[in-house]
Tab-separated table of N, CA and C and ligand atoms in Angstrom:
chain	number	residue	atom	x	y	z
A	27	MET	N	-2.010	14.730	-13.422
A	27	MET	CA	-3.187	13.673	-13.501
A	27	MET	C	-3.324	13.015	-12.290
A	28	THR	N	-4.355	12.810	-11.699
A	28	THR	CA	-4.408	12.175	-10.545
A	28	THR	C	-4.177	10.699	-10.522
A	29	ALA	N	-3.424	9.677	-9.398
A	29	ALA	CA	-3.312	8.254	-10.493
A	29	ALA	C	-4.541	7.931	-10.065
A	30	ARG	N	-4.285	6.288	-10.913
A	30	ARG	CA	-5.469	5.874	-10.452
A	30	ARG	C	-4.286	4.080	-10.567
A	31	ILE	N	-5.191	3.803	-9.229
A	31	ILE	CA	-4.628	2.771	-8.129
A	31	ILE	C	-5.309	1.503	-8.013
A	32	LEU	N	-4.389	0.248	-8.872
A	32	LEU	CA	-5.358	-1.325	-8.315
A	32	LEU	C	-5.299	-1.617	-7.077
A	33	VAL	N	-5.598	-1.691	-6.157
A	33	VAL	CA	-5.372	-2.954	-4.737
A	33	VAL	C	-6.095	-4.094	-5.231
A	34	ILE	N	-5.001	-4.985	-5.591
A	34	ILE	CA	-5.723	-6.507	-4.778
A	34	ILE	C	-5.791	-7.115	-3.579
A	35	GLU	N	-6.589	-6.988	-2.840
A	35	GLU	CA	-6.665	-7.390	-1.659
A	35	GLU	C	-7.683	-9.061	-1.617
A	36	ASP	N	-7.651	-9.738	-0.706
A	36	ASP	CA	-8.477	-10.611	-0.382
A	36	ASP	C	-9.339	-10.451	1.485
A	37	ASN	N	-9.006	-9.470	1.369
A	37	ASN	CA	-9.850	-9.349	2.506
A	37	ASN	C	-10.525	-8.101	2.685
A	38	PRO	N	-11.693	-8.257	2.670
A	38	PRO	CA	-12.331	-6.770	2.621
A	38	PRO	C	-12.735	-6.420	3.147
A	39	ALA	N	-12.522	-6.048	4.980
A	39	ALA	CA	-11.876	-5.543	5.179
A	39	ALA	C	-10.995	-4.137	4.839
A	40	ASN	N	-9.907	-5.012	4.140
A	40	ASN	CA	-8.723	-3.880	4.700
A	40	ASN	C	-9.082	-2.894	2.802
A	41	LEU	N	-9.325	-4.339	2.060
A	41	LEU	CA	-9.546	-3.666	1.048
A	41	LEU	C	-10.241	-1.882	1.006
A	42	ALA	N	-11.732	-2.483	1.730
A	42	ALA	CA	-12.524	-0.985	2.159
A	42	ALA	C	-11.692	-0.216	2.593
A	43	LEU	N	-10.800	0.009	3.423
A	43	LEU	CA	-9.924	0.833	4.022
A	43	LEU	C	-8.888	1.422	3.190
A	44	VAL	N	-8.070	0.521	2.789
A	44	VAL	CA	-6.732	0.967	1.899
A	44	VAL	C	-8.337	2.162	0.364
A	45	GLU	N	-9.314	1.593	-0.093
A	45	GLU	CA	-9.873	2.228	-1.315
A	45	GLU	C	-10.566	3.901	-0.480
A	46	TYR	N	-10.981	3.804	0.727
A	46	TYR	CA	-11.282	4.208	1.664
A	46	TYR	C	-10.464	5.650	1.694
A	47	LEU	N	-8.927	5.619	2.080
A	47	LEU	CA	-8.111	5.985	2.453
A	47	LEU	C	-7.413	6.937	1.024
A	48	LEU	N	-8.095	6.057	-0.013
A	48	LEU	CA	-6.944	6.413	-1.394
A	48	LEU	C	-8.091	7.361	-1.858
A	49	ASN	N	-9.955	7.022	-2.155
A	49	ASN	CA	-10.534	7.913	-2.067
A	49	ASN	C	-10.552	8.954	-1.525
A	50	ALA	N	-10.550	9.230	-0.354
A	50	ALA	CA	-10.936	10.592	1.074
A	50	ALA	C	-9.824	11.250	-0.038
A	51	SER	N	-8.327	11.484	-0.310
A	51	SER	CA	-7.469	11.983	-0.930
A	51	SER	C	-7.087	12.013	-1.968
A	52	GLY	N	-9.002	11.855	-2.423
A	52	GLY	CA	-8.452	12.103	-4.023
A	52	GLY	C	-8.186	11.009	-5.509
A	53	TYR	N	-7.856	10.515	-4.855
A	53	TYR	CA	-7.324	9.127	-5.459
A	53	TYR	C	-8.264	8.058	-6.435
A	54	ILE	N	-8.251	7.775	-7.538
A	54	ILE	CA	-9.183	6.627	-8.161
A	54	ILE	C	-8.999	5.789	-8.168
A	55	THR	N	-9.306	4.140	-7.666
A	55	THR	CA	-9.276	3.191	-7.036
A	55	THR	C	-10.359	1.905	-8.213
A	56	VAL	N	-9.005	1.563	-8.754
A	56	VAL	CA	-10.205	-0.201	-8.664
A	56	VAL	C	-9.330	-1.135	-8.129
A	57	ALA	N	-9.977	-2.126	-7.991
A	57	ALA	CA	-10.049	-2.949	-6.822
A	57	ALA	C	-10.254	-4.087	-7.382
A	58	ALA	N	-9.514	-5.130	-7.045
A	58	ALA	CA	-9.652	-6.524	-7.259
A	58	ALA	C	-9.103	-7.586	-6.024
A	59	THR	N	-10.153	-8.660	-5.919
A	59	THR	CA	-10.179	-9.171	-3.888
A	59	THR	C	-8.819	-10.555	-4.294
A	60	ASP	N	-8.760	-10.432	-5.720
A	60	ASP	CA	-7.585	-12.128	-5.599
A	60	ASP	C	-7.030	-11.896	-7.307
A	61	GLY	N	-6.114	-12.975	-6.742
A	61	GLY	CA	-4.574	-12.204	-7.868
A	61	GLY	C	-4.816	-12.134	-9.091
A	62	ALA	N	-5.460	-13.873	-10.039
A	62	ALA	CA	-5.680	-13.845	-11.478
A	62	ALA	C	-6.476	-12.391	-11.292
A	63	THR	N	-7.643	-12.273	-10.960
A	63	THR	CA	-8.600	-10.767	-11.232
A	63	THR	C	-7.831	-9.338	-11.437
A	64	GLY	N	-6.682	-9.589	-9.961
A	64	GLY	CA	-6.302	-8.240	-10.544
A	64	GLY	C	-5.478	-8.425	-11.299
A	65	VAL	N	-4.497	-9.671	-12.052
A	65	VAL	CA	-3.800	-9.098	-13.196
A	65	VAL	C	-4.220	-8.816	-14.491
A	66	ARG	N	-6.317	-9.577	-14.359
A	66	ARG	CA	-6.781	-9.010	-15.337
A	66	ARG	C	-7.098	-7.682	-16.001
A	67	VAL	N	-7.577	-7.048	-14.264
A	67	VAL	CA	-7.739	-5.542	-14.216
A	67	VAL	C	-6.466	-4.617	-14.976
A	68	ALA	N	-5.387	-5.302	-14.597
A	68	ALA	CA	-4.378	-4.324	-14.457
A	68	ALA	C	-3.837	-4.170	-16.242
A	69	ARG	N	-4.158	-5.319	-16.722
A	69	ARG	CA	-4.020	-5.376	-18.390
A	69	ARG	C	-5.352	-3.997	-18.815
A	70	GLU	N	-6.655	-4.478	-18.431
A	70	GLU	CA	-7.548	-3.245	-18.506
A	70	GLU	C	-7.692	-1.597	-18.447
A	71	THR	N	-6.884	-2.170	-17.318
A	71	THR	CA	-6.838	-0.464	-17.217
A	71	THR	C	-5.642	0.773	-16.829
A	72	ARG	N	-5.128	-0.325	-17.146
A	72	ARG	CA	-3.094	0.096	-17.042
A	72	ARG	C	-3.582	1.115	-15.612
A	73	PRO	N	-3.270	0.499	-14.557
A	73	PRO	CA	-3.064	1.948	-13.525
A	73	PRO	C	-1.766	2.640	-13.231
A	74	ASP	N	-1.148	3.055	-12.521
A	74	ASP	CA	-0.516	4.223	-12.661
A	74	ASP	C	0.143	3.647	-11.045
A	75	LEU	N	-0.445	2.691	-10.264
A	75	LEU	CA	0.364	1.684	-9.667
A	75	LEU	C	-0.279	0.728	-8.802
A	76	VAL	N	0.695	0.587	-8.369
A	76	VAL	CA	-0.595	-1.517	-8.000
A	76	VAL	C	0.316	-1.641	-6.602
A	77	ILE	N	-1.055	-1.725	-5.501
A	77	ILE	CA	-1.023	-1.980	-4.209
A	77	ILE	C	-1.964	-3.468	-4.235
A	78	CYS	N	-0.303	-4.665	-4.235
A	78	CYS	CA	-0.745	-6.047	-3.953
A	78	CYS	C	-0.683	-6.408	-2.436
A	79	ASP	N	-1.341	-7.600	-1.986
A	79	ASP	CA	-1.510	-8.172	-0.756
A	79	ASP	C	-0.426	-9.116	-1.159
A	80	LEU	N	0.295	-10.314	-0.595
A	80	LEU	CA	0.968	-10.780	-0.980
A	80	LEU	C	0.349	-12.567	-0.996
A	81	GLN	N	-0.399	-12.437	0.618
A	81	GLN	CA	-1.172	-13.419	0.849
A	81	GLN	C	-2.897	-13.667	0.350
A	82	MET	N	-3.006	-14.364	-1.061
A	82	MET	CA	-3.694	-14.651	-1.117
A	82	MET	C	-4.265	-16.333	-1.748
A	83	PRO	N	-5.557	-16.409	-1.634
A	83	PRO	CA	-5.572	-17.673	-2.486
A	83	PRO	C	-5.645	-18.016	-3.823
A	84	GLY	N	-5.270	-18.582	-4.726
A	84	GLY	CA	-5.241	-18.826	-5.972
A	84	GLY	C	-3.978	-17.752	-6.340
A	85	LEU	N	-3.347	-16.619	-7.449
A	85	LEU	CA	-2.126	-16.344	-7.221
A	85	LEU	C	-1.467	-15.670	-6.165
A	86	SER	N	-0.505	-16.147	-5.905
A	86	SER	CA	0.366	-14.917	-4.954
A	86	SER	C	0.697	-13.708	-5.305
A	87	GLY	N	1.247	-12.810	-4.251
A	87	GLY	CA	1.206	-11.555	-4.952
A	87	GLY	C	2.073	-11.569	-5.100
A	88	TYR	N	3.518	-12.563	-4.952
A	88	TYR	CA	4.954	-12.675	-6.186
A	88	TYR	C	4.330	-13.360	-7.786
A	89	GLU	N	3.545	-13.872	-7.655
A	89	GLU	CA	3.251	-14.752	-8.630
A	89	GLU	C	2.780	-12.968	-9.179
A	90	VAL	N	0.766	-12.760	-8.497
A	90	VAL	CA	0.995	-11.481	-9.642
A	90	VAL	C	1.881	-10.412	-10.304
A	91	LEU	N	2.688	-10.059	-9.165
A	91	LEU	CA	4.254	-9.545	-10.000
A	91	LEU	C	4.597	-10.177	-11.148
A	92	GLU	N	5.119	-11.530	-11.179
A	92	GLU	CA	5.282	-11.478	-12.196
A	92	GLU	C	5.062	-11.550	-13.248
A	93	GLU	N	3.605	-11.892	-13.409
A	93	GLU	CA	2.492	-11.395	-14.470
A	93	GLU	C	2.923	-10.131	-15.098
A	94	LEU	N	2.759	-9.211	-14.402
A	94	LEU	CA	2.647	-7.641	-14.382
A	94	LEU	C	4.106	-7.688	-14.780
A	95	ARG	N	4.768	-7.636	-14.086
A	95	ARG	CA	6.182	-7.471	-15.150
A	95	ARG	C	6.119	-8.385	-15.998
A	96	ALA	N	6.137	-9.640	-16.906
A	96	ALA	CA	6.315	-9.726	-17.755
A	96	ALA	C	5.359	-9.452	-19.113
A	97	ASP	N	4.322	-8.196	-18.621
A	97	ASP	CA	3.575	-7.785	-19.678
A	97	ASP	C	4.308	-6.306	-20.358
A	98	PRO	N	4.787	-6.170	-21.250
A	98	PRO	CA	5.357	-5.090	-21.749
A	98	PRO	C	4.506	-3.737	-21.325
A	99	THR	N	2.908	-3.857	-21.632
A	99	THR	CA	2.635	-2.587	-20.860
A	99	THR	C	2.479	-2.073	-19.638
A	100	LEU	N	3.091	-3.045	-18.712
A	100	LEU	CA	2.899	-3.271	-17.379
A	100	LEU	C	4.686	-3.114	-16.614
A	101	ALA	N	5.286	-3.474	-17.472
A	101	ALA	CA	6.598	-3.562	-16.396
A	101	ALA	C	7.445	-2.815	-15.783
A	102	ARG	N	7.062	-1.338	-15.752
A	102	ARG	CA	6.992	-0.466	-15.213
A	102	ARG	C	6.266	0.312	-14.265
A	103	THR	N	4.926	-0.256	-14.058
A	103	THR	CA	4.418	0.097	-12.899
A	103	THR	C	4.637	0.156	-12.316
A	104	PRO	N	4.942	0.816	-10.787
A	104	PRO	CA	5.462	0.802	-9.717
A	104	PRO	C	4.347	-0.176	-9.029
A	105	VAL	N	4.829	-1.422	-7.814
A	105	VAL	CA	4.011	-2.298	-7.666
A	105	VAL	C	3.815	-2.353	-6.387
A	106	ILE	N	3.701	-1.889	-4.870
A	106	ILE	CA	3.508	-1.809	-3.845
A	106	ILE	C	2.824	-3.307	-3.015
A	107	ALA	N	3.886	-4.141	-1.966
A	107	ALA	CA	3.730	-5.642	-1.451
A	107	ALA	C	3.076	-4.871	-0.359
A	108	VAL	N	1.942	-5.377	0.358
A	108	VAL	CA	0.945	-5.436	1.644
A	108	VAL	C	0.983	-6.225	2.587
A	109	THR	N	1.880	-6.679	3.301
A	109	THR	CA	1.766	-8.214	3.993
A	109	THR	C	1.950	-8.178	5.295
A	110	ALA	N	1.038	-8.811	5.818
A	110	ALA	CA	1.144	-8.933	7.222
A	110	ALA	C	3.043	-9.624	7.830
A	111	PHE	N	3.122	-10.167	6.812
A	111	PHE	CA	4.680	-10.193	7.409
A	111	PHE	C	5.513	-8.920	7.999
A	112	SER	N	6.345	-8.931	9.484
A	112	SER	CA	7.166	-7.831	8.761
A	112	SER	C	7.845	-8.403	9.736
A	113	MET	N	8.775	-9.532	9.108
A	113	MET	CA	10.334	-9.674	9.738
A	113	MET	C	10.824	-9.237	8.386
A	114	GLN	N	12.322	-8.876	8.803
A	114	GLN	CA	13.527	-8.353	8.287
A	114	GLN	C	13.390	-9.007	6.539
A	115	ASP	N	13.102	-10.227	6.863
A	115	ASP	CA	13.456	-11.026	5.685
A	115	ASP	C	12.730	-11.097	4.494
A	116	ASP	N	11.545	-11.290	5.408
A	116	ASP	CA	10.798	-10.962	4.524
A	116	ASP	C	10.567	-9.579	3.460
A	117	GLN	N	11.534	-8.431	3.756
A	117	GLN	CA	11.009	-7.307	3.413
A	117	GLN	C	11.751	-7.326	1.757
A	118	ILE	N	13.351	-8.404	2.748
A	118	ILE	CA	14.501	-8.378	1.923
A	118	ILE	C	14.053	-8.838	0.740
A	119	LYS	N	13.158	-10.088	0.850
A	119	LYS	CA	12.847	-11.391	-0.327
A	119	LYS	C	11.427	-10.675	-1.346
A	120	VAL	N	10.741	-9.480	-0.851
A	120	VAL	CA	9.913	-8.653	-2.014
A	120	VAL	C	10.525	-7.548	-2.114
A	121	LEU	N	11.447	-7.110	-1.532
A	121	LEU	CA	12.744	-5.798	-2.507
A	121	LEU	C	13.434	-7.059	-4.039
A	122	SER	N	13.815	-8.282	-3.829
A	122	SER	CA	14.147	-8.850	-4.234
A	122	SER	C	13.211	-9.823	-5.342
A	123	ALA	N	12.475	-9.777	-5.398
A	123	ALA	CA	12.117	-9.787	-5.743
A	123	ALA	C	11.228	-9.235	-6.603
A	124	GLY	N	11.329	-7.882	-6.990
A	124	GLY	CA	10.302	-6.775	-7.723
A	124	GLY	C	9.725	-6.215	-7.673
A	125	PHE	N	9.622	-6.129	-6.374
A	125	PHE	CA	8.216	-5.086	-5.593
A	125	PHE	C	9.822	-3.660	-5.742
A	126	ASN	N	8.182	-3.059	-6.143
A	126	ASN	CA	8.757	-1.257	-5.499
A	126	ASN	C	8.782	-0.788	-4.181
A	127	GLY	N	8.490	-1.526	-3.433
A	127	GLY	CA	7.840	-0.973	-1.903
A	127	GLY	C	7.168	-1.898	-1.119
A	128	TYR	N	7.404	-1.812	0.243
A	128	TYR	CA	6.817	-3.251	1.244
A	128	TYR	C	5.690	-2.067	2.230
A	129	LEU	N	4.693	-1.867	2.339
A	129	LEU	CA	3.935	-1.848	3.384
A	129	LEU	C	3.620	-3.144	4.043
A	130	SER	N	3.706	-2.573	5.635
A	130	SER	CA	3.131	-3.714	6.448
A	130	SER	C	2.144	-3.379	7.190
A	131	LYS	N	1.194	-4.748	7.073
A	131	LYS	CA	-0.422	-4.566	7.546
A	131	LYS	C	0.130	-4.949	9.967
A	132	PRO	N	-0.805	-4.338	10.750
A	132	PRO	CA	-1.855	-3.285	10.355
A	132	PRO	C	-1.962	-2.267	9.232
A	133	ILE	N	-2.661	-1.269	8.405
A	133	ILE	CA	-1.760	-0.025	7.910
A	133	ILE	C	-2.541	0.764	8.978
A	134	GLU	N	-1.644	2.300	8.648
A	134	GLU	CA	-1.424	2.494	9.871
A	134	GLU	C	-2.370	4.054	8.867
A	135	PRO	N	-3.569	3.986	9.388
A	135	PRO	CA	-4.573	5.032	8.446
A	135	PRO	C	-3.710	6.779	8.150
A	136	GLU	N	-3.638	7.439	9.261
A	136	GLU	CA	-2.701	8.626	9.263
A	136	GLU	C	-2.105	8.626	8.816
A	137	ARG	N	-0.859	7.236	8.310
A	137	ARG	CA	0.311	7.703	7.372
A	137	ARG	C	0.443	7.265	5.813
A	138	PHE	N	-0.697	6.074	5.702
A	138	PHE	CA	-0.779	5.321	4.492
A	138	PHE	C	-0.464	6.231	3.155
A	139	VAL	N	-1.578	6.941	2.999
A	139	VAL	CA	-1.578	8.457	1.742
A	139	VAL	C	-0.418	8.328	1.253
A	140	ALA	N	0.195	9.004	2.692
A	140	ALA	CA	1.680	10.005	2.201
A	140	ALA	C	2.833	8.264	1.744
A	141	GLN	N	2.687	7.134	2.569
A	141	GLN	CA	3.558	6.021	1.668
A	141	GLN	C	3.705	5.605	0.916
A	142	VAL	N	2.231	5.682	0.178
A	142	VAL	CA	1.917	5.471	-0.806
A	142	VAL	C	2.571	5.991	-1.932
A	143	GLU	N	2.479	7.310	-1.320
A	143	GLU	CA	2.249	8.518	-2.750
A	143	GLU	C	3.989	8.771	-2.923
A	144	GLU	N	5.101	8.438	-2.035
A	144	GLU	CA	5.989	8.290	-2.283
A	144	GLU	C	6.447	7.587	-3.048
A	145	TYR	N	6.041	6.378	-3.789
A	145	TYR	CA	5.473	5.309	-5.265
A	145	TYR	C	4.710	5.967	-6.031
A	146	LEU	N	4.670	6.918	-5.999
A	146	LEU	CA	4.315	7.921	-7.298
A	146	LEU	C	5.026	9.048	-7.734
A	147	PRO	N	5.322	9.434	-9.154
A	147	PRO	CA	5.616	10.693	-9.903
A	147	PRO	C	4.945	11.994	-8.962
A	148	LEU	N	5.797	13.238	-8.788
A	148	LEU	CA	4.738	14.297	-8.770
A	148	LEU	C	3.704	15.042	-9.171
A	149	ASP	N	3.987	14.432	-10.322
A	149	ASP	CA	2.722	15.015	-10.711
A	149	ASP	C	1.716	14.198	-11.330
A	150	GLN	N	1.301	13.510	-10.101
A	150	GLN	CA	0.456	12.261	-10.107
A	150	GLN	C	0.089	12.198	-8.640
A	151	ARG	N	0.636	12.906	-7.870
A	151	ARG	CA	0.042	13.227	-5.881
A	151	ARG	C	-0.706	14.289	-6.005
A	152	ARG	N	-2.017	13.782	-5.157
A	152	ARG	CA	-2.759	14.982	-5.248
A	152	ARG	C	-2.017	15.638	-4.640
A	153	GLY	N	-1.296	15.725	-4.005
A	153	GLY	CA	-0.489	16.941	-2.819
A	153	GLY	C	-1.078	17.022	-1.519
A	154	GLY	N	-0.842	17.301	-0.353
A	154	GLY	CA	-1.773	17.579	0.909
A	154	GLY	C	-1.878	16.060	1.179
A	155	GLY	N	-2.758	15.347	0.790
A	155	GLY	CA	-3.756	14.084	1.180
A	155	GLY	C	-4.740	15.112	1.855
A	156	VAL	N	-4.856	14.248	3.399
A	156	VAL	CA	-5.740	14.077	3.878
A	156	VAL	C	-5.357	15.130	5.399
A	157	ALA	N	-5.781	16.376	4.864
A	157	ALA	CA	-5.472	16.934	6.484
A	157	ALA	C	-5.186	17.186	7.811
B	229	MN	MN1	-4.818	-11.844	1.488
């Protein structure tokens, strides 16, 4: 079963790029442009994976993660943080907060899908990505 991926991102250009890359590789995406909506959409759609921006107005990525982890139906869903921060300290903070992984902006279109797929079980990967 191909994964359904929720993308929570307040920057329209980044959101469009992430959805484009995932859709082009055959993944189904659902999107939210703020954290509170992201949490609600996660509850409604039970995605296989969540990609979440850290810096957003309203709920931050950290607060979104807390809400997801507190929900028994979403507690084990992989959540990847995407952030403009590139300091080593921030990576440690992100991972110790409970995110499964960390991707830095700017997004690298050639590598992005493969980076995301590392967090999906084999049977949910499209395989091959964009050739
Ligand atoms: Mn942002």
